[in-house]
Coordinates of N, CA and C and ligand atoms in Angstrom, one line a residue:
M43 N 5.3 -70.3 -28.9 CA 6.0 -71.3 -29.8 C 5.4 -72.7 -29.4
H44 N 5.1 -73.5 -30.5 CA 4.6 -74.8 -30.2 C 5.6 -75.9 -30.5
N45 N 5.5 -77.0 -29.8 CA 6.4 -78.1 -30.1 C 6.3 -78.7 -31.4
K46 N 7.3 -78.9 -32.1 CA 7.3 -79.5 -33.4 C 7.5 -81.0 -33.2
L47 N 6.4 -81.8 -33.5 CA 6.4 -83.2 -33.3 C 7.4 -83.9 -34.2
K48 N 8.2 -84.8 -33.8 CA 9.2 -85.5 -34.5 C 8.4 -86.5 -35.4
K49 N 8.6 -86.4 -36.7 CA 7.8 -87.3 -37.6 C 8.5 -88.7 -37.7
L50 N 7.8 -89.7 -37.8 CA 8.4 -91.0 -37.9 C 8.9 -91.2 -39.4
Q51 N 10.1 -91.8 -39.5 CA 10.8 -91.9 -40.8 C 10.3 -93.3 -41.5
V52 N 9.9 -93.1 -42.7 CA 9.4 -94.4 -43.4 C 10.3 -94.6 -44.6
A53 N 10.5 -96.0 -44.8 CA 11.1 -96.5 -46.1 C 10.0 -97.3 -46.8
I54 N 10.0 -97.1 -48.1 CA 9.0 -97.8 -48.9 C 9.6 -98.7 -49.9
F55 N 9.3 -100.0 -49.9 CA 9.9 -101.0 -50.7 C 9.0 -101.3 -51.9
I56 N 9.5 -101.2 -53.1 CA 8.7 -101.4 -54.3 C 9.3 -102.3 -55.3
S57 N 8.7 -102.8 -56.3 CA 9.2 -103.6 -57.4 C 8.8 -103.1 -58.7
G58 N 7.7 -102.3 -58.8 CA 7.1 -101.9 -60.1 C 6.5 -100.6 -60.2
R59 N 5.3 -100.6 -60.5 CA 4.5 -99.3 -60.9 C 4.5 -98.1 -59.9
G60 N 4.3 -98.5 -58.7 CA 4.5 -97.5 -57.6 C 3.3 -96.6 -57.4
S61 N 2.1 -97.0 -57.7 CA 1.0 -96.1 -57.5 C 0.7 -96.0 -56.0
N62 N 0.9 -97.0 -55.2 CA 0.8 -97.0 -53.7 C 1.9 -96.1 -53.2
L63 N 3.0 -96.2 -53.7 CA 4.2 -95.3 -53.2 C 3.7 -93.8 -53.5
E64 N 3.2 -93.5 -54.6 CA 2.8 -92.2 -54.9 C 1.7 -91.7 -53.8
S65 N 0.8 -92.5 -53.6 CA -0.3 -92.1 -52.6 C 0.3 -91.9 -51.2
L66 N 1.3 -92.8 -50.8 CA 1.9 -92.6 -49.5 C 2.7 -91.4 -49.4
I67 N 3.4 -91.1 -50.5 CA 4.3 -89.9 -50.5 C 3.4 -88.6 -50.4
Q68 N 2.3 -88.6 -51.3 CA 1.5 -87.4 -51.3 C 0.8 -87.2 -49.9
S69 N 0.3 -88.3 -49.3 CA -0.3 -88.1 -48.0 C 0.7 -87.7 -46.9
S70 N 2.0 -88.1 -47.1 CA 3.0 -87.7 -46.1 C 3.3 -86.1 -46.1
F71 N 2.9 -85.5 -47.3 CA 3.1 -84.1 -47.4 C 2.1 -83.3 -46.7
T72 N 1.0 -83.9 -46.2 CA 0.0 -83.1 -45.5 C 0.5 -82.7 -44.2
K73 N 0.0 -81.6 -43.7 CA 0.5 -81.0 -42.4 C 0.3 -81.9 -41.3
Q74 N -0.8 -82.6 -41.2 CA -1.1 -83.4 -40.0 C -0.4 -84.8 -40.1
S75 N 0.3 -85.1 -41.1 CA 1.0 -86.4 -41.2 C 2.0 -86.7 -40.1
L76 N 1.9 -87.9 -39.6 CA 2.9 -88.2 -38.6 C 4.2 -88.9 -39.1
V77 N 4.2 -88.9 -40.5 CA 5.4 -89.6 -41.1 C 6.0 -88.8 -42.2
E78 N 7.3 -89.2 -42.4 CA 8.0 -88.6 -43.6 C 8.6 -89.7 -44.4
V79 N 8.5 -89.7 -45.6 CA 9.0 -90.8 -46.5 C 10.5 -90.4 -46.7
Q80 N 11.4 -91.2 -46.2 CA 12.8 -90.9 -46.2 C 13.6 -91.6 -47.3
L81 N 13.1 -92.8 -47.7 CA 13.7 -93.6 -48.6 C 12.8 -94.5 -49.4
V82 N 13.2 -94.7 -50.7 CA 12.5 -95.7 -51.5 C 13.6 -96.8 -51.8
V83 N 13.1 -98.0 -51.7 CA 14.0 -99.2 -52.0 C 13.4 -100.1 -53.1
S84 N 14.1 -100.3 -54.1 CA 13.5 -101.2 -55.1 C 14.4 -102.4 -55.3
N85 N 13.8 -103.5 -55.7 CA 14.7 -104.7 -56.1 C 14.7 -104.8 -57.6
N86 N 14.3 -103.7 -58.3 CA 14.2 -103.7 -59.7 C 14.6 -102.4 -60.2
S87 N 15.7 -102.3 -60.9 CA 16.2 -101.0 -61.4 C 15.3 -100.3 -62.4
K88 N 14.4 -101.2 -63.0 CA 13.5 -100.5 -64.0 C 12.1 -100.2 -63.5
A89 N 12.0 -100.3 -62.1 CA 10.6 -100.1 -61.5 C 10.2 -98.6 -61.9
K90 N 9.0 -98.5 -62.4 CA 8.5 -97.2 -62.7 C 8.3 -96.3 -61.5
G91 N 8.1 -97.0 -60.4 CA 8.1 -96.3 -59.1 C 9.3 -95.4 -58.7
L92 N 10.4 -95.8 -59.3 CA 11.6 -95.0 -59.0 C 11.6 -93.6 -59.6
T93 N 10.8 -93.5 -60.7 CA 10.6 -92.1 -61.3 C 9.7 -91.3 -60.4
I94 N 8.9 -91.9 -59.7 CA 8.0 -91.2 -58.7 C 8.8 -90.7 -57.6
A95 N 9.8 -91.6 -57.1 CA 10.7 -91.1 -56.0 C 11.5 -89.9 -56.4
K96 N 12.0 -90.0 -57.6 CA 12.8 -88.9 -58.2 C 12.1 -87.6 -58.3
K97 N 10.9 -87.8 -58.9 CA 10.0 -86.6 -59.1 C 9.8 -85.8 -57.7
N98 N 9.6 -86.6 -56.7 CA 9.3 -86.1 -55.4 C 10.5 -85.8 -54.5
K99 N 11.6 -86.0 -55.1 CA 13.0 -85.7 -54.4 C 13.2 -86.6 -53.2
I100 N 12.7 -87.9 -53.3 CA 13.0 -88.8 -52.2 C 14.2 -89.7 -52.6
P101 N 15.2 -89.8 -51.7 CA 16.3 -90.7 -52.1 C 15.9 -92.1 -52.4
F102 N 16.5 -92.7 -53.3 CA 16.1 -94.2 -53.6 C 17.4 -95.0 -53.8
I103 N 17.2 -96.3 -53.6 CA 18.2 -97.3 -53.9 C 17.7 -98.4 -54.6
H104 N 18.4 -99.1 -55.4 CA 17.9 -100.4 -55.9 C 19.0 -101.4 -55.8
F105 N 18.5 -102.7 -55.5 CA 19.4 -103.8 -55.4 C 19.1 -104.9 -56.4
I106 N 20.1 -105.2 -57.1 CA 20.1 -106.5 -57.9 C 21.4 -107.2 -57.7
P107 N 21.6 -108.4 -57.7 CA 20.4 -109.4 -57.6 C 19.8 -109.5 -56.2
R108 N 18.8 -110.3 -56.0 CA 18.2 -110.4 -54.7 C 18.9 -111.1 -53.6
K109 N 20.1 -111.7 -54.0 CA 20.9 -112.5 -53.1 C 21.4 -111.5 -51.9
N110 N 21.2 -111.9 -50.7 CA 21.7 -111.1 -49.6 C 20.9 -109.7 -49.5
F111 N 19.8 -109.6 -50.1 CA 19.1 -108.3 -50.1 C 19.0 -107.8 -48.7
E112 N 18.5 -108.6 -47.7 CA 18.2 -108.1 -46.4 C 19.4 -107.5 -45.7
N113 N 20.5 -108.3 -45.8 CA 21.8 -107.7 -45.2 C 22.3 -106.4 -45.8
K114 N 22.2 -106.4 -47.1 CA 22.6 -105.2 -47.8 C 21.7 -104.0 -47.5
V115 N 20.4 -104.2 -47.4 CA 19.5 -103.1 -47.2 C 19.5 -102.5 -45.7
M116 N 19.8 -103.4 -44.9 CA 19.8 -103.0 -43.4 C 20.6 -101.8 -43.1
K117 N 21.8 -101.7 -43.7 CA 22.6 -100.5 -43.3 C 21.9 -99.1 -43.8
Y118 N 21.0 -99.1 -44.7 CA 20.3 -98.0 -45.1 C 19.1 -97.6 -44.3
L119 N 18.9 -98.5 -43.4 CA 17.6 -98.4 -42.6 C 17.8 -97.9 -41.1
K120 N 19.0 -97.4 -40.9 CA 19.4 -97.1 -39.5 C 18.4 -96.1 -38.9
N121 N 18.0 -95.1 -39.7 CA 17.1 -94.0 -39.1 C 15.6 -94.3 -39.4
I122 N 15.3 -95.4 -39.9 CA 14.0 -95.7 -40.3 C 13.2 -96.3 -39.2
D123 N 11.9 -95.8 -39.0 CA 11.0 -96.3 -38.0 C 10.0 -97.3 -38.5
I124 N 9.5 -97.1 -39.8 CA 8.6 -98.0 -40.4 C 8.9 -98.3 -41.8
I125 N 8.7 -99.6 -42.2 CA 8.8 -100.0 -43.6 C 7.5 -100.4 -44.2
C126 N 7.2 -99.8 -45.3 CA 5.9 -100.1 -46.0 C 6.3 -100.8 -47.3
L127 N 5.8 -102.1 -47.4 CA 5.9 -102.8 -48.7 C 4.8 -102.4 -49.6
A128 N 5.1 -101.9 -50.8 CA 4.0 -101.5 -51.7 C 4.3 -102.1 -53.1
G129 N 3.8 -103.3 -53.3 CA 4.0 -104.0 -54.6 C 5.4 -104.5 -54.6
F130 N 5.9 -104.9 -53.5 CA 7.4 -105.4 -53.4 C 7.2 -106.9 -53.6
M131 N 7.8 -107.4 -54.7 CA 7.6 -108.8 -55.1 C 8.7 -109.7 -54.7
Q132 N 9.1 -109.6 -53.4 CA 10.1 -110.5 -52.9 C 9.7 -110.9 -51.5
V133 N 9.9 -112.1 -51.1 CA 9.6 -112.6 -49.8 C 10.9 -112.2 -48.9
L134 N 10.7 -111.6 -47.8 CA 11.8 -111.2 -47.0 C 12.0 -112.3 -46.0
D135 N 13.3 -112.5 -45.6 CA 13.6 -113.6 -44.8 C 13.1 -113.4 -43.4
S136 N 13.0 -114.5 -42.6 CA 12.3 -114.4 -41.4 C 13.1 -113.6 -40.3
K137 N 14.4 -113.6 -40.4 CA 15.2 -112.8 -39.5 C 14.8 -111.3 -39.6
F138 N 14.8 -110.9 -40.9 CA 14.5 -109.5 -41.2 C 13.0 -109.2 -40.7
V139 N 12.1 -110.1 -41.0 CA 10.7 -109.8 -40.6 C 10.6 -109.7 -39.1
R140 N 11.3 -110.6 -38.4 CA 11.2 -110.5 -36.9 C 11.9 -109.3 -36.4
H141 N 13.0 -108.8 -37.0 CA 13.6 -107.6 -36.6 C 12.7 -106.4 -36.7
W142 N 11.8 -106.4 -37.7 CA 11.0 -105.2 -38.0 C 9.6 -105.5 -37.5
Q143 N 9.4 -106.5 -36.7 CA 8.1 -106.8 -36.2 C 7.3 -105.6 -35.6
S144 N 6.1 -105.5 -36.1 CA 5.1 -104.3 -35.7 C 5.6 -103.0 -36.4
R145 N 6.7 -103.1 -37.2 CA 7.0 -101.8 -37.9 C 7.3 -102.1 -39.4
L146 N 6.7 -103.2 -39.8 CA 6.8 -103.6 -41.2 C 5.4 -104.0 -41.7
I147 N 4.9 -103.3 -42.8 CA 3.5 -103.4 -43.1 C 3.4 -103.6 -44.6
N148 N 2.3 -104.2 -45.1 CA 2.1 -104.5 -46.5 C 0.7 -104.2 -46.9
I149 N 0.5 -104.0 -48.2 CA -0.9 -103.9 -48.8 C -1.1 -105.1 -49.6
H150 N -2.3 -105.7 -49.5 CA -2.6 -106.9 -50.3 C -3.9 -106.6 -51.0
P151 N -4.1 -106.9 -52.3 CA -5.3 -106.5 -53.0 C -6.4 -107.6 -52.9
S152 N -6.7 -108.0 -51.6 CA -7.9 -108.8 -51.4 C -8.3 -108.5 -49.9
Y153 N -9.6 -109.0 -49.6 CA -10.1 -108.8 -48.3 C -9.7 -110.0 -47.5
L154 N -8.4 -109.9 -46.9 CA -7.9 -111.0 -46.2 C -8.8 -111.5 -45.1
P155 N -8.8 -112.8 -44.7 CA -7.8 -113.9 -45.1 C -8.1 -114.5 -46.6
A156 N -9.1 -114.0 -47.3 CA -9.4 -114.6 -48.5 C -8.4 -114.2 -49.6
F157 N -8.1 -115.1 -50.5 CA -7.2 -114.8 -51.7 C -5.8 -114.3 -51.4
K158 N -5.1 -115.1 -50.5 CA -3.7 -114.8 -50.3 C -2.8 -115.0 -51.5
G159 N -1.7 -114.5 -51.5 CA -0.7 -114.8 -52.6 C -0.9 -114.0 -53.8
L160 N -0.2 -114.6 -54.9 CA -0.3 -113.8 -56.2 C -1.6 -113.8 -56.8
N161 N -1.8 -112.8 -57.7 CA -2.9 -112.6 -58.6 C -4.2 -112.7 -57.7
A162 N -4.3 -111.9 -56.7 CA -5.5 -112.0 -55.8 C -6.8 -111.6 -56.4
Q163 N -6.7 -110.7 -57.3 CA -7.9 -110.2 -58.0 C -8.4 -111.2 -58.9
D164 N -7.5 -111.9 -59.7 CA -7.9 -113.0 -60.5 C -8.5 -114.2 -59.8
Q165 N -7.9 -114.4 -58.6 CA -8.4 -115.5 -57.7 C -9.9 -115.2 -57.4
A166 N -10.2 -113.9 -57.0 CA -11.5 -113.5 -56.6 C -12.5 -113.7 -57.8
I167 N -12.0 -113.3 -59.0 CA -12.9 -113.4 -60.1 C -13.3 -114.9 -60.4
K168 N -12.2 -115.6 -60.4 CA -12.4 -117.1 -60.7 C -13.2 -117.8 -59.6
A169 N -13.1 -117.3 -58.4 CA -13.9 -118.0 -57.4 C -15.4 -117.5 -57.4
K170 N -15.7 -116.5 -58.3 CA -17.0 -115.9 -58.5 C -17.5 -115.3 -57.1
A171 N -16.5 -114.7 -56.4 CA -16.8 -114.1 -55.1 C -17.8 -112.9 -55.3
S172 N -18.5 -112.5 -54.3 CA -19.4 -111.4 -54.4 C -18.7 -110.1 -54.0
Y173 N -17.6 -110.3 -53.3 CA -16.7 -109.1 -53.0 C -15.3 -109.5 -52.8
S174 N -14.4 -108.5 -52.9 CA -13.0 -108.7 -52.5 C -12.6 -107.4 -51.9
G175 N -11.4 -106.9 -52.1 CA -11.1 -105.6 -51.4 C -9.6 -105.5 -51.3
C176 N -9.2 -104.7 -50.2 CA -7.8 -104.6 -50.0 C -7.5 -104.7 -48.5
S177 N -6.4 -105.1 -48.1 CA -6.0 -105.1 -46.7 C -4.6 -104.6 -46.4
V178 N -4.5 -103.8 -45.4 CA -3.1 -103.4 -44.9 C -2.9 -104.3 -43.7
H179 N -1.7 -105.0 -43.7 CA -1.5 -105.8 -42.5 C 0.0 -105.8 -42.1
Y180 N 0.2 -106.1 -40.9 CA 1.6 -106.3 -40.5 C 2.2 -107.5 -41.1
V181 N 3.4 -107.5 -41.4 CA 4.1 -108.6 -42.2 C 4.6 -109.6 -41.0
S182 N 4.2 -110.8 -41.3 CA 4.6 -111.9 -40.4 C 5.4 -112.9 -41.2
T183 N 5.9 -113.9 -40.7 CA 6.7 -114.9 -41.4 C 5.9 -115.7 -42.3
K184 N 4.6 -115.7 -42.2 CA 3.7 -116.4 -43.1 C 3.1 -115.4 -44.1
I185 N 3.1 -115.7 -45.4 CA 2.7 -114.7 -46.4 C 1.2 -114.3 -46.2
D186 N 1.0 -113.0 -46.3 CA -0.3 -112.4 -46.2 C -1.1 -112.8 -45.0
S187 N -0.4 -113.1 -43.9 CA -1.1 -113.7 -42.7 C -1.0 -112.8 -41.5
G188 N -0.3 -111.8 -41.5 CA -0.1 -111.0 -40.3 C -1.3 -110.2 -39.9
K189 N -1.3 -109.7 -38.7 CA -2.5 -108.9 -38.2 C -2.9 -107.8 -39.0
I190 N -4.3 -107.8 -39.3 CA -4.8 -106.8 -40.2 C -4.9 -105.4 -39.5
I191 N -4.5 -104.3 -40.2 CA -4.5 -103.0 -39.6 C -5.8 -102.3 -40.1
L192 N -6.1 -102.4 -41.4 CA -7.2 -101.8 -41.9 C -7.6 -102.5 -43.2
Q193 N -8.8 -102.6 -43.5 CA -9.3 -103.2 -44.8 C -10.6 -102.6 -45.3
K194 N -10.7 -102.8 -46.7 CA -11.9 -102.2 -47.2 C -12.5 -103.2 -48.3
K195 N -13.8 -103.4 -48.2 CA -14.4 -104.3 -49.2 C -14.7 -103.6 -50.5
V196 N -14.7 -104.3 -51.6 CA -15.1 -103.8 -52.9 C -16.1 -104.9 -53.4
K197 N -17.2 -104.4 -53.9 CA -18.2 -105.3 -54.6 C -17.7 -105.8 -55.8
I198 N -18.0 -107.1 -56.1 CA -17.7 -107.6 -57.5 C -19.0 -107.8 -58.2
L199 N -19.1 -107.1 -59.4 CA -20.4 -107.2 -60.1 C -20.2 -108.2 -61.2
K200 N -21.3 -108.7 -61.7 CA -21.3 -109.7 -62.7 C -20.4 -109.4 -63.9
K201 N -20.5 -108.1 -64.3 CA -19.7 -107.6 -65.4 C -18.2 -107.4 -65.2
D202 N -17.8 -107.5 -63.9 CA -16.3 -107.3 -63.6 C -15.5 -108.4 -64.2
N203 N -14.3 -108.0 -64.6 CA -13.3 -109.0 -64.9 C -12.0 -108.6 -64.1
T204 N -11.0 -109.3 -64.2 CA -9.7 -109.1 -63.4 C -9.3 -107.7 -63.4
E205 N -9.3 -107.1 -64.7 CA -8.9 -105.8 -64.9 C -9.7 -104.7 -64.2
S206 N -11.1 -104.9 -64.4 CA -11.9 -103.9 -63.8 C -11.9 -103.9 -62.3
L207 N -11.9 -105.2 -61.8 CA -11.8 -105.3 -60.4 C -10.5 -104.8 -59.8
S208 N -9.4 -105.1 -60.4 CA -8.1 -104.5 -60.0 C -8.1 -103.0 -59.9
K209 N -8.7 -102.3 -60.9 CA -8.9 -100.9 -60.9 C -9.7 -100.4 -59.7
K210 N -10.8 -101.0 -59.5 CA -11.6 -100.6 -58.4 C -10.9 -100.8 -57.1
I211 N -10.2 -101.9 -56.9 CA -9.5 -102.2 -55.7 C -8.4 -101.1 -55.5
L212 N -7.7 -100.9 -56.6 CA -6.6 -99.9 -56.5 C -7.1 -98.5 -56.0
I213 N -8.2 -98.1 -56.4 CA -8.7 -96.9 -55.9 C -8.8 -96.9 -54.3
E214 N -9.3 -98.0 -53.9 CA -9.4 -98.1 -52.4 C -8.0 -98.2 -51.7
E215 N -7.2 -99.0 -52.4 CA -5.8 -99.1 -51.8 C -5.2 -97.8 -51.5
H216 N -5.4 -96.9 -52.5 CA -4.7 -95.5 -52.3 C -5.3 -94.7 -51.2
K217 N -6.5 -95.1 -50.7 CA -7.1 -94.4 -49.6 C -6.6 -95.1 -48.3
V218 N -6.7 -96.5 -48.3 CA -6.5 -97.2 -47.1 C -5.1 -97.2 -46.6
Y219 N -4.2 -97.3 -47.6 CA -2.8 -97.5 -47.1 C -2.2 -96.3 -46.3
P220 N -2.5 -95.0 -46.9 CA -2.0 -93.9 -46.1 C -2.6 -93.8 -44.7
K221 N -4.0 -94.2 -44.6 CA -4.7 -94.2 -43.3 C -4.1 -95.2 -42.4
A222 N -3.8 -96.4 -42.9 CA -3.3 -97.5 -42.0 C -1.8 -97.0 -41.5
L223 N -1.1 -96.4 -42.5 CA 0.3 -95.9 -42.0 C 0.1 -94.9 -40.9
Q224 N -0.8 -94.0 -41.0 CA -1.0 -93.1 -39.8 C -1.3 -93.8 -38.6
M225 N -2.2 -94.9 -38.6 CA -2.6 -95.6 -37.5 C -1.3 -96.3 -36.8
V226 N -0.5 -96.8 -37.7 CA 0.7 -97.5 -37.2 C 1.6 -96.5 -36.5
A227 N 1.8 -95.4 -37.2 CA 2.7 -94.3 -36.7 C 2.2 -93.8 -35.3
K228 N 0.8 -93.7 -35.2 CA 0.3 -93.2 -33.9 C 0.5 -94.3 -32.8
T229 N 0.4 -95.5 -33.2 CA 0.6 -96.6 -32.2 C 2.1 -96.5 -31.7
L230 N 3.0 -96.4 -32.6 CA 4.4 -96.3 -32.2 C 4.7 -95.1 -31.5
L231 N 4.1 -94.0 -31.8 CA 4.4 -92.7 -31.1 C 3.9 -92.8 -29.7
T232 N 2.7 -93.4 -29.5 CA 2.1 -93.5 -28.2 C 3.0 -94.4 -27.3
R233 N 3.5 -95.4 -27.9 CA 4.4 -96.4 -27.2 C 5.7 -95.7 -26.7
Q234 N 6.2 -94.8 -27.5 CA 7.5 -94.0 -27.2 C 7.3 -93.1 -26.1
Q235 N 6.0 -92.6 -25.9 CA 5.8 -91.5 -24.9 C 6.0 -92.0 -23.4
Ligands
GRF132 C1 -1.0 -103.4 -55.5 O1 -2.2 -104.0 -56.0 C2 -0.7 -104.0 -54.1 O2 -1.9 -104.3 -53.4 C3 0.0 -105.3 -54.5 O3 0.8 -104.9 -55.6 C4 0.2 -103.8 -56.3 C5 1.3 -102.8 -56.4 O4 0.8 -101.7 -57.2 N1 0.8 -105.7 -53.4 P1 1.6 -100.3 -57.2 O5 3.0 -100.6 -57.6 O6 1.6 -99.7 -55.8 O7 1.0 -99.5 -58.3

């Protein structure tokens, strides 16, 4: 008989489409995954991502309005080890961020530290940059500034526009985020030993 490793429990926060949510869920189903997606949290009741949670039989909750979000959500996170922000369009308060330090991660569609904030792909196109990319990072109290876990560059060609670049970056996001999550889980599990 071999020891069944306890998997770390993950909550994923979303606001919209949920394509990263989908890739995180799918990768969690693989045998070697160190995590299980236990909960999906949305601050938007119409988020398309909620249908992805439903389809995969993952419990989900949504909160509106955003007032007091952090306090309200905390009681659902008692058994959660890691929170992944995946297109979550709300800035979390600093008390919450500090509480979840080194267990709260985000994906941003640029090769950080370049192009922080909203519309990162558009910023890259407007800046005529030769590359952009995506970055998974720990969330800190400063937006898109926490320690980087994993990132991937994407070339910007002359013919690219915001839409085509977003598509290319998204393909990489779906590979990078699950990998980064496994890295974070491994770090936490090693620390627990
Ligand atoms: C992604 O581009 C992510 O990097 C950014 O928001 C977008 C979310 O897309 N933070 P999706 O909801 O995961 O499809």
